[in-house]
CSV table of C-alpha atoms in Angstrom, one decimal:
chain,number,residue,atom,x,y,z
R,158,MET,CA,-13.4,24.4,11.8
R,159,SER,CA,-13.5,23.2,15.3
R,160,ARG,CA,-11.5,23.8,18.4
R,161,HIS,CA,-11.5,21.6,21.5
R,162,GLY,CA,-14.0,22.1,24.3
R,163,PRO,CA,-17.7,21.9,25.0
R,164,GLY,CA,-18.4,24.5,22.3
R,165,ALA,CA,-16.8,22.6,19.4
R,166,ALA,CA,-19.2,22.8,16.5
R,167,GLY,CA,-20.1,20.8,13.5
R,168,LEU,CA,-19.6,17.2,14.7
R,169,VAL,CA,-22.9,16.3,16.4
R,170,ALA,CA,-25.9,16.6,14.1
R,171,LEU,CA,-29.3,15.2,14.7
R,172,ALA,CA,-30.8,17.3,11.9
R,173,LEU,CA,-29.5,18.8,8.7
R,174,ILE,CA,-26.6,21.2,9.5
R,175,VAL,CA,-24.1,23.3,7.8
R,176,ALA,CA,-20.6,22.5,9.2
R,177,PHE,CA,-17.2,24.1,9.1
R,178,ILE,CA,-14.6,21.8,7.5
R,179,GLY,CA,-11.5,23.5,8.5
R,180,GLY,CA,-10.4,22.6,12.0
R,181,ALA,CA,-8.6,19.9,13.9
R,182,ILE,CA,-9.1,19.5,17.6
R,183,ALA,CA,-7.4,22.2,19.7
R,184,LEU,CA,-4.7,21.0,22.0
R,185,GLY,CA,-2.5,22.3,24.8
R,186,VAL,CA,0.7,23.1,23.0
R,187,GLY,CA,3.6,20.9,24.1
R,188,LYS,CA,5.8,18.0,23.0
R,189,THR,CA,2.7,15.7,23.1
R,190,THR,CA,1.5,17.4,19.9
R,191,GLY,CA,4.4,16.1,17.9
R,192,TRP,CA,4.1,18.8,15.3
R,193,PHE,CA,5.7,21.5,17.5
R,194,ASP,CA,8.6,19.4,18.8
R,195,ASP,CA,11.9,21.4,18.8
R,196,THR,CA,10.3,24.2,16.8
R,197,GLU,CA,11.1,27.8,17.4
R,198,THR,CA,7.7,29.5,17.4
R,199,VAL,CA,7.4,33.1,16.3
R,200,VAL,CA,4.5,35.3,17.4
R,201,VAL,CA,2.5,36.6,14.4
R,202,GLU,CA,2.0,40.3,14.2
R,203,SER,CA,-1.7,39.7,13.2
R,204,ALA,CA,-2.7,42.6,11.0
R,205,GLY,CA,-6.4,43.2,11.5
R,206,PRO,CA,-8.4,44.7,8.7
R,207,GLY,CA,-6.9,48.1,7.8
R,208,GLU,CA,-3.3,47.1,8.5
R,209,GLY,CA,-2.4,44.9,5.6
R,210,SER,CA,0.5,44.8,3.1
R,211,THR,CA,0.5,47.1,0.1
R,212,ALA,CA,2.4,44.8,-2.2
R,213,ALA,CA,0.8,43.5,-5.4
R,214,VAL,CA,-0.1,39.9,-5.8
R,215,ARG,CA,1.7,38.3,-8.8
R,216,ASN,CA,0.5,35.0,-10.1
R,217,THR,CA,2.8,33.4,-12.7
R,218,ALA,CA,1.4,29.9,-12.8
R,219,ARG,CA,0.0,28.5,-16.0
R,220,PRO,CA,-2.9,26.1,-16.7
R,221,LEU,CA,-2.3,22.5,-17.8
R,222,ILE,CA,-2.2,21.7,-21.5
R,223,GLY,CA,-5.0,19.4,-22.9
R,224,ASN,CA,-8.7,19.1,-22.6
R,225,SER,CA,-9.0,15.8,-20.7
R,226,PHE,CA,-9.5,15.5,-16.9
R,227,ASP,CA,-6.4,13.8,-15.5
R,228,PRO,CA,-6.5,13.8,-11.7
R,229,ALA,CA,-3.0,12.3,-11.5
R,230,ALA,CA,-1.6,15.1,-13.6
R,231,ILE,CA,-3.4,17.8,-11.5
R,232,TYR,CA,-2.1,16.3,-8.3
R,233,ARG,CA,1.4,15.9,-9.7
R,234,SER,CA,1.6,19.5,-10.8
R,235,ARG,CA,-0.5,21.3,-8.2
R,236,SER,CA,0.0,19.6,-4.9
R,237,PRO,CA,3.4,21.3,-4.2
R,238,GLY,CA,1.4,24.6,-4.1
R,239,VAL,CA,-1.1,23.3,-1.6
R,240,VAL,CA,-0.2,23.8,2.1
R,241,THR,CA,-1.5,22.7,5.5
R,242,ILE,CA,-2.1,25.6,7.9
R,243,TYR,CA,-1.8,25.4,11.7
R,244,SER,CA,-3.2,28.3,13.8
R,245,LEU,CA,-2.8,28.8,17.5
R,246,PHE,CA,-5.3,30.6,19.6
R,247,GLU,CA,-4.7,31.7,23.2
R,248,GLY,CA,-7.7,31.1,25.5
R,249,HIS,CA,-9.5,28.7,23.1
R,250,GLY,CA,-8.2,25.3,24.2
R,251,GLN,CA,-8.8,23.0,27.1
R,252,GLY,CA,-9.0,25.0,30.3
R,253,SER,CA,-8.8,28.2,28.3
R,254,GLY,CA,-5.3,27.3,27.3
R,255,THR,CA,-3.9,27.4,23.8
R,256,GLY,CA,-6.1,26.0,21.1
R,257,GLN,CA,-4.9,24.6,17.7
R,258,ALA,CA,-6.9,24.7,14.4
R,259,GLN,CA,-5.8,23.0,11.2
R,260,GLY,CA,-6.9,23.8,7.7
R,261,SER,CA,-5.6,24.1,4.2
R,262,GLY,CA,-4.5,26.8,1.8
R,263,PHE,CA,-2.7,27.4,-1.5
R,264,VAL,CA,0.2,29.6,-2.7
R,265,VAL,CA,-1.0,32.2,-5.2
R,266,SER,CA,2.2,34.2,-5.7
R,267,PRO,CA,6.0,33.8,-5.7
R,268,ASP,CA,6.0,36.6,-3.2
R,269,GLY,CA,4.6,34.3,-0.6
R,270,TYR,CA,0.8,35.1,-0.5
R,271,ILE,CA,-1.4,32.2,0.4
R,272,LEU,CA,-5.2,32.0,0.2
R,273,THR,CA,-7.4,30.2,2.7
R,274,ASN,CA,-10.6,30.6,4.7
R,275,SER,CA,-11.0,33.3,7.3
R,276,HIS,CA,-12.2,30.7,9.8
R,277,VAL,CA,-8.9,28.9,9.5
R,278,ILE,CA,-6.9,31.9,10.8
R,279,THR,CA,-9.4,33.6,13.1
R,280,THR,CA,-12.0,32.7,15.7
R,281,ALA,CA,-14.8,33.7,13.2
R,282,GLY,CA,-17.9,31.4,13.6
R,283,GLU,CA,-16.7,30.0,16.9
R,284,GLU,CA,-19.4,31.7,18.9
R,285,PRO,CA,-22.4,33.7,17.5
R,286,ASN,CA,-21.9,37.5,17.8
R,287,ALA,CA,-18.6,37.1,19.5
R,288,PRO,CA,-15.7,39.5,18.6
R,289,VAL,CA,-13.4,38.0,16.0
R,290,ALA,CA,-9.8,37.5,16.9
R,291,ALA,CA,-6.8,36.5,14.7
R,292,ALA,CA,-4.6,33.6,15.6
R,293,GLN,CA,-1.6,34.5,17.6
R,294,GLN,CA,0.6,32.2,15.7
R,295,VAL,CA,0.3,30.7,12.2
R,296,PHE,CA,2.5,28.0,10.6
R,297,VAL,CA,2.5,26.6,7.1
R,298,GLU,CA,3.5,23.1,6.3
R,299,PHE,CA,4.5,22.3,2.7
R,300,ARG,CA,4.1,19.0,0.9
R,301,ASP,CA,7.7,17.9,1.8
R,302,GLY,CA,6.9,18.4,5.5
R,303,ASP,CA,9.0,21.5,5.9
R,304,ARG,CA,7.5,24.4,7.8
R,305,ALA,CA,7.5,28.2,7.8
R,306,THR,CA,5.9,30.9,10.0
R,307,ALA,CA,3.3,33.1,8.4
R,308,THR,CA,1.9,36.5,9.0
R,309,ILE,CA,-1.8,37.3,8.7
R,310,VAL,CA,-2.5,39.9,6.0
R,311,GLY,CA,-6.2,40.1,6.6
R,312,TRP,CA,-9.6,38.4,6.3
R,313,ASP,CA,-13.0,38.9,4.8
R,314,LEU,CA,-15.8,37.5,7.0
R,315,PHE,CA,-18.5,38.1,4.5
R,316,ASP,CA,-16.8,35.8,1.9
R,317,ASP,CA,-14.9,33.6,4.4
R,318,THR,CA,-11.6,34.4,2.7
R,319,GLY,CA,-8.3,34.9,4.4
R,320,VAL,CA,-4.8,35.8,3.2
R,321,ILE,CA,-1.5,35.0,4.9
R,322,LYS,CA,2.1,35.4,3.8
R,323,VAL,CA,5.3,33.5,4.2
R,324,ASP,CA,8.8,34.7,3.4
R,325,PRO,CA,9.8,33.3,0.0
R,326,ALA,CA,13.3,32.8,1.4
R,327,ASP,CA,12.0,30.2,3.9
R,328,HIS,CA,10.9,27.6,1.3
R,329,LYS,CA,10.6,27.1,-2.5
R,330,LEU,CA,7.2,28.3,-3.5
R,331,ASP,CA,5.0,26.7,-6.2
R,332,SER,CA,2.1,29.0,-7.0
R,333,VAL,CA,-1.1,27.7,-8.6
R,334,PRO,CA,-3.0,29.4,-11.3
R,335,LEU,CA,-6.4,31.0,-10.6
R,336,GLY,CA,-9.3,30.3,-13.0
R,337,ASP,CA,-12.6,32.0,-13.8
R,338,SER,CA,-15.4,30.8,-11.6
R,339,ALA,CA,-17.9,32.6,-13.8
R,340,ARG,CA,-17.2,30.0,-16.5
R,341,VAL,CA,-17.8,27.0,-14.2
R,342,VAL,CA,-20.7,24.7,-15.5
R,343,VAL,CA,-22.6,22.0,-13.8
R,344,GLY,CA,-21.2,18.6,-14.5
R,345,GLU,CA,-17.6,19.5,-15.1
R,346,PRO,CA,-15.1,17.4,-13.2
R,347,VAL,CA,-13.2,18.9,-10.3
R,348,ALA,CA,-10.3,17.9,-8.0
R,349,ALA,CA,-9.9,19.0,-4.4
R,350,ILE,CA,-6.5,18.9,-2.7
R,351,GLY,CA,-6.1,19.6,1.0
R,352,SER,CA,-5.5,18.1,4.4
R,353,PRO,CA,-8.7,16.4,5.7
R,354,PHE,CA,-8.4,15.2,9.3
R,355,GLY,CA,-4.7,16.3,9.1
R,356,GLN,CA,-3.9,13.9,6.2
R,357,THR,CA,-1.8,16.2,4.2
R,358,SER,CA,-1.8,16.4,0.4
R,359,SER,CA,-4.9,14.4,-0.1
R,360,LEU,CA,-6.7,14.3,-3.4
R,361,ALA,CA,-10.5,14.0,-3.9
R,362,VAL,CA,-12.4,14.1,-7.2
R,363,GLY,CA,-16.0,14.7,-8.2
R,364,VAL,CA,-18.1,17.0,-10.3
R,365,VAL,CA,-19.7,20.5,-10.0
R,366,SER,CA,-23.2,19.7,-8.7
R,367,ALA,CA,-24.5,23.2,-8.9
R,368,THR,CA,-23.4,26.8,-9.4
R,369,GLU,CA,-24.6,30.2,-8.0
R,370,ARG,CA,-25.9,28.5,-4.8
R,371,SER,CA,-27.0,31.0,-2.2
R,372,VAL,CA,-25.6,29.7,1.2
R,373,ARG,CA,-25.1,31.4,4.5
R,374,SER,CA,-21.5,32.5,5.1
R,375,LEU,CA,-20.5,30.6,8.2
R,376,THR,CA,-18.5,33.7,9.4
R,377,SER,CA,-21.2,36.4,8.9
R,378,LEU,CA,-24.9,37.0,8.8
R,379,TYR,CA,-25.0,37.3,5.0
R,380,ASN,CA,-25.3,34.8,2.2
R,381,ILE,CA,-22.7,33.8,-0.4
R,382,VAL,CA,-24.7,34.1,-3.6
R,383,ASP,CA,-22.3,32.4,-6.0
R,384,ALA,CA,-21.1,29.3,-4.0
R,385,ILE,CA,-20.0,26.3,-6.1
R,386,GLN,CA,-21.5,23.0,-5.0
R,387,THR,CA,-19.5,19.8,-5.5
R,388,ASP,CA,-19.9,16.2,-4.6
R,389,ALA,CA,-16.1,15.8,-4.3
R,390,PRO,CA,-15.5,14.4,-0.7
R,391,ILE,CA,-14.6,17.3,1.5
R,392,ASN,CA,-14.0,16.9,5.3
R,393,ARG,CA,-12.7,18.8,8.3
R,394,GLY,CA,-9.2,20.1,7.5
R,395,ASN,CA,-10.1,20.7,3.8
R,396,SER,CA,-11.2,24.3,4.7
R,397,GLY,CA,-9.2,26.8,2.7
R,398,GLY,CA,-7.9,24.3,0.2
R,399,PRO,CA,-8.3,24.7,-3.6
R,400,LEU,CA,-11.0,23.2,-5.9
R,401,PHE,CA,-9.4,22.7,-9.4
R,402,ASN,CA,-10.9,22.4,-12.8
R,403,ALA,CA,-9.5,20.1,-15.5
R,404,ARG,CA,-6.9,22.7,-16.5
R,405,GLY,CA,-5.5,22.7,-13.0
R,406,GLU,CA,-6.9,26.2,-12.3
R,407,VAL,CA,-8.4,27.1,-9.0
R,408,ILE,CA,-12.1,27.8,-9.4
R,409,GLY,CA,-13.0,27.9,-5.7
R,410,ILE,CA,-11.9,27.7,-2.0
R,411,ASN,CA,-13.4,24.7,-0.2
R,412,ALA,CA,-15.3,26.2,2.7
R,413,GLN,CA,-18.2,24.2,4.1
R,414,ILE,CA,-20.3,21.1,3.9
R,415,ARG,CA,-24.0,20.3,4.4
R,416,SER,CA,-24.2,17.1,6.4
R,417,ASP,CA,-26.2,15.1,8.9
R,418,SER,CA,-23.0,13.6,10.5
R,419,GLY,CA,-20.6,16.5,10.3
R,420,ASN,CA,-18.5,14.7,7.7
R,421,ALA,CA,-18.6,14.5,3.9
R,422,GLU,CA,-21.9,13.4,2.4
R,423,GLY,CA,-21.6,14.6,-1.1
R,424,VAL,CA,-22.7,18.2,-0.6
R,425,GLY,CA,-19.8,20.6,-0.3
R,426,PHE,CA,-19.5,24.3,-1.1
R,427,ALA,CA,-16.6,26.4,-2.3
R,428,ILE,CA,-16.1,30.2,-2.3
R,429,PRO,CA,-15.9,31.2,-6.0
R,430,ILE,CA,-12.4,32.2,-6.9
R,431,ASN,CA,-13.5,35.4,-8.6
R,432,SER,CA,-14.9,36.8,-5.4
R,433,ALA,CA,-12.0,35.4,-3.4
R,434,ARG,CA,-9.6,37.2,-5.7
R,435,ARG,CA,-11.4,40.4,-5.2
R,436,SER,CA,-11.1,40.0,-1.5
R,437,MET,CA,-7.5,39.1,-1.7
R,438,GLU,CA,-6.6,42.1,-3.8
R,439,GLN,CA,-8.2,44.5,-1.3
R,440,LEU,CA,-6.7,42.8,1.7
R,441,VAL,CA,-3.2,43.0,0.2
R,442,GLN,CA,-3.7,46.6,-0.7
R,443,SER,CA,-5.4,47.9,2.5
R,444,GLY,CA,-6.0,45.0,4.9
R,445,LYS,CA,-9.8,45.5,4.6
R,446,VAL,CA,-12.5,44.5,2.1
R,447,ARG,CA,-15.3,47.0,1.5
R,448,TYR,CA,-18.8,45.9,0.4
R,449,ALA,CA,-21.6,48.2,-0.7
R,450,TRP,CA,-25.0,47.8,0.9
R,451,VAL,CA,-28.6,49.0,0.2
R,452,GLY,CA,-30.6,47.7,3.1
R,453,VAL,CA,-33.4,45.5,1.7
R,454,ALA,CA,-34.6,42.0,2.1
R,455,THR,CA,-35.9,40.6,-1.1
R,456,ARG,CA,-37.5,37.5,-2.6
R,457,THR,CA,-37.0,36.2,-6.2
R,458,LEU,CA,-40.2,36.8,-8.3
R,459,THR,CA,-41.4,33.4,-9.7
R,460,PRO,CA,-44.2,32.9,-12.3
R,461,SER,CA,-46.6,31.7,-9.6
R,462,ILE,CA,-45.9,34.8,-7.3
R,463,ALA,CA,-46.2,37.1,-10.3
R,464,LYS,CA,-49.5,35.6,-11.2
R,465,GLU,CA,-50.9,35.6,-7.7
R,466,LEU,CA,-49.8,39.2,-7.0
R,467,ASP,CA,-50.7,40.4,-10.4
R,468,TYR,CA,-47.2,41.7,-11.3
R,469,GLU,CA,-46.7,42.8,-14.9
R,470,ALA,CA,-43.1,41.5,-14.9
R,471,THR,CA,-42.3,37.8,-14.6
R,472,ALA,CA,-38.8,38.2,-13.1
R,473,GLY,CA,-37.1,40.4,-10.6
R,474,ALA,CA,-36.5,40.9,-6.8
R,475,VAL,CA,-39.6,41.7,-4.7
R,476,ILE,CA,-38.7,44.0,-1.8
R,477,GLU,CA,-40.2,42.4,1.3
R,478,SER,CA,-38.7,44.7,3.9
R,479,VAL,CA,-36.6,47.8,4.2
R,480,VAL,CA,-34.1,48.3,7.1
R,481,PRO,CA,-34.9,51.6,8.9
R,482,GLY,CA,-32.4,54.3,8.3
R,483,SER,CA,-30.7,52.4,5.5
R,484,PRO,CA,-29.9,53.8,2.0
R,485,ALA,CA,-33.0,52.1,0.7
R,486,ALA,CA,-35.2,53.8,3.4
R,487,GLN,CA,-33.6,57.2,2.7
R,488,ALA,CA,-34.3,56.7,-1.0
R,489,GLY,CA,-37.9,55.9,-0.4
R,490,LEU,CA,-37.9,52.3,-1.5
R,491,ARG,CA,-41.0,50.4,-0.3
R,492,GLY,CA,-41.2,47.0,1.4
R,493,GLY,CA,-44.2,44.7,1.5
R,494,SER,CA,-47.3,45.6,3.6
R,495,ARG,CA,-49.3,42.4,3.7
R,496,LEU,CA,-48.6,38.7,4.0
R,497,VAL,CA,-49.8,36.4,1.2
R,498,ARG,CA,-49.5,32.6,0.9
R,499,VAL,CA,-48.5,31.5,-2.6
R,500,GLU,CA,-48.0,27.8,-3.4
R,501,GLY,CA,-47.3,27.0,0.3
R,502,ALA,CA,-44.9,29.9,0.9
R,503,ASP,CA,-45.5,33.1,2.7
R,504,VAL,CA,-44.7,36.2,0.6
R,505,ARG,CA,-44.8,39.8,1.9
R,506,ALA,CA,-46.6,41.6,-0.9
R,507,GLY,CA,-47.1,45.2,-1.8
R,508,GLY,CA,-43.4,46.2,-2.0
R,509,ASP,CA,-41.4,47.5,-4.9
R,510,LEU,CA,-40.3,45.0,-7.5
R,511,VAL,CA,-36.7,45.6,-8.6
R,512,VAL,CA,-36.3,44.8,-12.3
R,513,ALA,CA,-33.0,46.5,-13.1
R,514,ILE,CA,-29.9,48.1,-11.5
R,515,ASP,CA,-28.1,50.8,-13.5
R,516,GLY,CA,-29.9,49.5,-16.6
R,517,ALA,CA,-28.8,45.9,-16.2
R,518,PRO,CA,-31.7,43.4,-15.8
R,519,VAL,CA,-32.4,41.9,-12.3
R,520,THR,CA,-34.0,38.5,-12.5
R,521,SER,CA,-33.5,37.3,-8.9
R,522,SER,CA,-32.6,38.3,-5.4
R,523,GLU,CA,-29.2,36.9,-6.0
R,524,ASP,CA,-28.7,39.2,-9.0
R,525,LEU,CA,-29.3,42.2,-6.8
R,526,VAL,CA,-26.8,41.1,-4.2
R,527,ARG,CA,-24.3,40.0,-6.9
R,528,VAL,CA,-24.2,43.5,-8.5
R,529,ILE,CA,-24.3,45.6,-5.3
R,530,SER,CA,-21.6,43.6,-3.4
R,531,GLY,CA,-19.5,42.6,-6.3
R,532,ARG,CA,-19.4,45.5,-8.7
R,533,LEU,CA,-20.4,48.6,-6.7
R,534,VAL,CA,-18.6,50.4,-3.9
R,535,PRO,CA,-19.7,52.4,-0.8
R,536,GLY,CA,-20.5,56.0,-1.6
R,537,GLN,CA,-21.5,55.2,-5.1
R,538,THR,CA,-25.0,56.2,-6.4
R,539,THR,CA,-26.8,53.4,-8.1
R,540,ARG,CA,-30.2,53.6,-9.9
R,541,LEU,CA,-32.8,50.9,-9.2
R,542,THR,CA,-35.6,50.5,-11.7
R,543,VAL,CA,-38.7,49.3,-9.8
R,544,ILE,CA,-42.2,48.5,-10.6
R,545,ARG,CA,-44.5,50.3,-8.2
R,546,ASP,CA,-48.3,50.4,-8.5
R,547,GLY,CA,-48.0,49.2,-12.1
R,548,GLU,CA,-45.5,51.9,-13.2
R,549,ARG,CA,-41.8,51.8,-13.7
R,550,VAL,CA,-39.9,54.2,-11.5
R,551,VAL,CA,-36.1,54.9,-11.3
R,552,VAL,CA,-34.9,55.4,-7.8
R,553,PRO,CA,-31.4,56.7,-7.1
R,554,VAL,CA,-29.8,55.1,-4.0
R,555,VAL,CA,-26.5,56.3,-2.3
R,556,LEU,CA,-24.8,53.1,-1.1
R,557,VAL,CA,-23.0,52.8,2.2
R,558,GLU,CA,-20.6,50.2,3.6
R,559,ARG,CA,-22.1,46.9,4.5
R,560,PRO,CA,-22.7,46.6,8.3
R,561,PRO,CA,-22.1,43.4,10.3
R,562,ASP,CA,-25.8,43.0,11.1
R,563,PRO,CA,-28.1,43.4,8.0
R,564,ASP,CA,-31.2,43.8,10.1
R,565,ALA,CA,-30.0,46.4,12.6
R,566,PRO,CA,-31.6,49.9,12.2
R,567,HIS,CA,-29.2,52.6,11.0
């Protein structure tokens, strides 16, 4: 997402970059914008984390019948549930005036809940380490051009997920069904619907290029370990829009691209809907998403590393460093003590090798993050099985809530 001004990001790239795809140029609000002519604006009571709705999210939509991939049928049945989102930010436009950002979203409940990206409805990612602020006003435009005001329920910066809500009495709502991102396979066809460059209700098709990609969340200092990669053309303004499978079920929220130009070049990434659903449920219930954290930096053990460092196991997560004062440090987990070059890569050797968590095998660094952040909660005690000095040791660790900065001492 971009907003107007010298700090607008993602459009000029002389080297490989990761770019937001959510924003339109910020404008001073007035009749020159066209979209706001004769519109009564309503200030959003932007609920920050901890101040969200307590209502349940009901999803009554059903998947399409049949096994073939029919983009026309997907568009015909699902586009009414895809919306364009306009967010207004005071002090983020030309001359520190009002800035406008445009992205996409989709209705997930007849009660009016809409999923999108956090960077569409907040200033997240605009400036490194800057405090995140919610948009002062949010508007939703439906496929028929009608508009409604929205309130911000909450946002999850770690997973770049945001939830807003409209009054069901303001417009007929067509919710879309949510699928299971854990069942997504490479090569399956997908369809993306959104508003690239403000061109509402646009359809793009492609395939899933990869699954379980580890990519940096553009709104936090952590990685998203299960991102879905697609070659479906995704551009600025698509942020927050749905990625559908052949059954017309949402499997991901389109969030970012990897590009040399800032525009679509065949490498887009979507937030998996399973993690987005988890975020949404917590945001609706409490306005905040809680992640567990252990406080280690790890590297996936490969056969070449295992051979070079003489590990008995051939898979796992090598602990390279432990954050001082973290749960890992308090539990006595060990990081690497010496730097070794293996097949052209620097590896910090000598640390514990995590091979299981609560008895479940750990085969990679992503496995460790996936279990801790997705299945466990702060305050819970987990048991890591590690290989240390050739022996298997079970280490109990009391998890805490994930901090904004993973490397800061605690």
